[in-house]
XYZ file of C-alpha atoms in Angstrom:
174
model
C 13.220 -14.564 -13.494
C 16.790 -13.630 -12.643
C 15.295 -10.241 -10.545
C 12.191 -12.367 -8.884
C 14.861 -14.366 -7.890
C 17.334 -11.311 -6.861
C 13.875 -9.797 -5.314
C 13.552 -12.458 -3.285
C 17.192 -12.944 -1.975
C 17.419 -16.363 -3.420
C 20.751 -15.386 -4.802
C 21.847 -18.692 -5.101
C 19.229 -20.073 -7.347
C 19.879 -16.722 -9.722
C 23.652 -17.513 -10.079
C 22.802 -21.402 -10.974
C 19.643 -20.181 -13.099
C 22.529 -18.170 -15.442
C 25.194 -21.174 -15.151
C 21.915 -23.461 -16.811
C 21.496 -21.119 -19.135
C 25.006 -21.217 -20.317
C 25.044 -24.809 -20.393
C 21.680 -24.841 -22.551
C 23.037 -22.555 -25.290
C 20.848 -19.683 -23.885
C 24.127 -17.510 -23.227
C 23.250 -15.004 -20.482
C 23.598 -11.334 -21.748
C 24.305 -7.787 -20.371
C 21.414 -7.265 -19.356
C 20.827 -10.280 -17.471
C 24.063 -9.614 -15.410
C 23.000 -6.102 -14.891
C 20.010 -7.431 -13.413
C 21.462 -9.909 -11.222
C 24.315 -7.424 -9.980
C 21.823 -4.660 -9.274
C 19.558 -7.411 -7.492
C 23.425 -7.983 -5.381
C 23.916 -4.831 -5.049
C 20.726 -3.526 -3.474
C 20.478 -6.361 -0.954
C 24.306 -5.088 0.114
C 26.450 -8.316 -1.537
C 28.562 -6.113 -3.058
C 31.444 -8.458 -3.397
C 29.347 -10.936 -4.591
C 28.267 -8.412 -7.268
C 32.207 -7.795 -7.887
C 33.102 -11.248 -8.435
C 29.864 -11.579 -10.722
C 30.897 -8.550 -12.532
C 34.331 -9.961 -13.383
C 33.464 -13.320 -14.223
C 30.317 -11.914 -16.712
C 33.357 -11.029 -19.080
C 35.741 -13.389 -18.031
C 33.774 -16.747 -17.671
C 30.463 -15.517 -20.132
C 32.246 -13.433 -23.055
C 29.756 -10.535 -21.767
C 31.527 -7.100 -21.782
C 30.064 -4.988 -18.833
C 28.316 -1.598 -20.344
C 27.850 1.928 -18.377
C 24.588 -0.179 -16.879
C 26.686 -2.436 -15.264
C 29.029 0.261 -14.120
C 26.991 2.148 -12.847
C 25.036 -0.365 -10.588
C 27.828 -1.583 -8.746
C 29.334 2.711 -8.487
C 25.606 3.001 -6.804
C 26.471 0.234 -4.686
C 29.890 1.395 -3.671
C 28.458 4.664 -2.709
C 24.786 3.829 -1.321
C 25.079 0.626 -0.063
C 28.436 -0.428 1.468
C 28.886 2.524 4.063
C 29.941 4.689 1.599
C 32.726 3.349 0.070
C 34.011 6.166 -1.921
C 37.678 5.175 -1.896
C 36.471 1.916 -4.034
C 33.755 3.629 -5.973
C 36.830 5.937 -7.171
C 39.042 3.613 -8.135
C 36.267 1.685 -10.201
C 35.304 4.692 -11.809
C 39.092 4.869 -12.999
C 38.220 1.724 -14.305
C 35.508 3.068 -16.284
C 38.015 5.457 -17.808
C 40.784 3.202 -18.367
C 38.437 0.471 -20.338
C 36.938 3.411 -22.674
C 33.310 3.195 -20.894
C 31.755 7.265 -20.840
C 29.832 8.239 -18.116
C 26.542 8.779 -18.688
C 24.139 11.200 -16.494
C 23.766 8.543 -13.968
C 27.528 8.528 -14.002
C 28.018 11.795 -13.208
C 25.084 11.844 -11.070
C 26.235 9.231 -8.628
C 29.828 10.843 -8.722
C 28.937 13.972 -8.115
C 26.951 12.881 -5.035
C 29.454 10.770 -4.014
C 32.363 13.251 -4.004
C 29.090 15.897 -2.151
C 29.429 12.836 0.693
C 33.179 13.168 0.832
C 32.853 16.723 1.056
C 35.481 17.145 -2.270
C 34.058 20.174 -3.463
C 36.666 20.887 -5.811
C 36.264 17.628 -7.453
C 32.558 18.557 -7.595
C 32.894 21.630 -9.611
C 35.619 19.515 -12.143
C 33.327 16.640 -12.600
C 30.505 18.693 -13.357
C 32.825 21.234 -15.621
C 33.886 17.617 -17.515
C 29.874 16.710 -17.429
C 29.508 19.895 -19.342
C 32.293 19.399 -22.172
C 31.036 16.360 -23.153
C 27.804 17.596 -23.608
C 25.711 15.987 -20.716
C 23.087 18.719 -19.116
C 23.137 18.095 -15.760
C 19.260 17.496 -13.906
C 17.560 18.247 -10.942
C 19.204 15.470 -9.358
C 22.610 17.120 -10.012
C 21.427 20.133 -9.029
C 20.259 18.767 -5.577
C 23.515 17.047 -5.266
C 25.580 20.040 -5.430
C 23.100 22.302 -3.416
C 23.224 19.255 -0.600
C 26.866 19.159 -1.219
C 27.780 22.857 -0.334
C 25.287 22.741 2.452
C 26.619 19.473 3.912
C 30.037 21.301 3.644
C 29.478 24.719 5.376
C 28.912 26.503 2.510
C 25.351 27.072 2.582
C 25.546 30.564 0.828
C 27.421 28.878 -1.878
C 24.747 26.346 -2.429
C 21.989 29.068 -2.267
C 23.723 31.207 -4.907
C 24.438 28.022 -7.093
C 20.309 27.119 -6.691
C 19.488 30.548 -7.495
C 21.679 30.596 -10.892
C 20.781 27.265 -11.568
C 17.027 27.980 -11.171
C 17.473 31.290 -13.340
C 19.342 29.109 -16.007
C 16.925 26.617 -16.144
C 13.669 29.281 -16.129
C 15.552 30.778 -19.247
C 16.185 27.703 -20.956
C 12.479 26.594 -21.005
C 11.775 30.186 -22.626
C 13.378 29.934 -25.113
C-alpha cells in the first residue's frame, strides 16, 4: 500500500497510513520505511526522505539497514543534482554506525566518486570492495570505464575494460 501510495505521489496519505499503523499495534518495519523513503526519494523529496529516515529509529524503534542506506545514497547521488558532498558524509555515517556496504554500496559510490571525477578514491573504494570480499559486477565495471572516460583518461578505461574482460573470461573457465 505504502509504494501505491509513494507511486502515486500521495505522500501524505503514506506518512499518515504508517502513523495508523503505529497507533493500531501494527508497528511499521524496515522494510516499510525503505519503501516509503525509496518512494521519497525517487520522486526527488529527499529531505522528506531524511527526516523520515531519522524519525524511523527515533520515533518507530526501527534501526535503518544497508536498504535504507542505500536508497537515500541513490538519492543523494541520482536525484538531488548530484549531491556528492552529502552522499559522502552519509556514507561516513554508514561507517560510523557499523552498517557494511554491500555491492550496491560500493556500486553507487563508486559511480558517484566517477561523477566527481575522484579517481583516486575510485581505485581505493574498489581496492576496499575487494578486501572485504565483494566481486565487483558489470555495473562496477561500467562505472569505472565511464569514470576514466568522463575524466580524460580514455586509454586508462580501455586498458581497465580489457583486463577486466580477460579476468572475467578466465573466471567463467575455470
Amino acid at each position: 500500500m505504502i509504494d501505491a501510495l509513494c507511486s502515486n505521489s500521495m505522500f501524505d496519505r503514506a506518512y499518515d497510513l504508517i502513523e495508523t499503523m503505529a497507533k493500531n499495534k501494527c508497528p511499521p518495519n524496515t522494510v516499510t520505511f525503505n519503501v516509503f523513503i525509496k518512494g521519497l526519494c525517487v520522486k526527488g523529496k529527499l529531505d522528506w526522505a531524511i527526516e523520515l529516515f531519522d524519525e524511523m529509529d527515533n520515533k518507530h524503534g526501527c534501526v535503518p539497514n544497508v536498504t535504507t542506506y542505500n536508497e537515500v545514497l541513490d538519492g543523494f547521488m541520482f536525484k538531488e543534482d548530484k549531491n556528492s558532498r552529502r552522499a559522502f558524509e552519509f556514507v561516513s555515517e554508514m561507517g560510523k554506525k557499523g552498517v557494511r556496504f554491500n555491492l550496491v554500496t560500493y556500486n553507487t559510490v563508486i559511480h558517484g566518486l566517477c561523477m566527481c571525477g575522484k579517481i583516486e578514491e575510485v581505485r581505493r573504494c574498489l581496492g576496499r570492495m575487494i578486501v572485504e570480499g565483494i566481486k565487483p559486477d558489470q555495473f562496477t565495471f561500467n562505472a569505472l570505464v565511464y569514470g576514466y572516460a568522463k575524466n580524460g583518461m580514455v586509454e586508462k578505461g580501455m586498458a581497465f575494460h580489457e583486463d577486466s574482460s580477460a579476468h572475467n573470461n578466465k573466471s567463467s573457465d575455470g
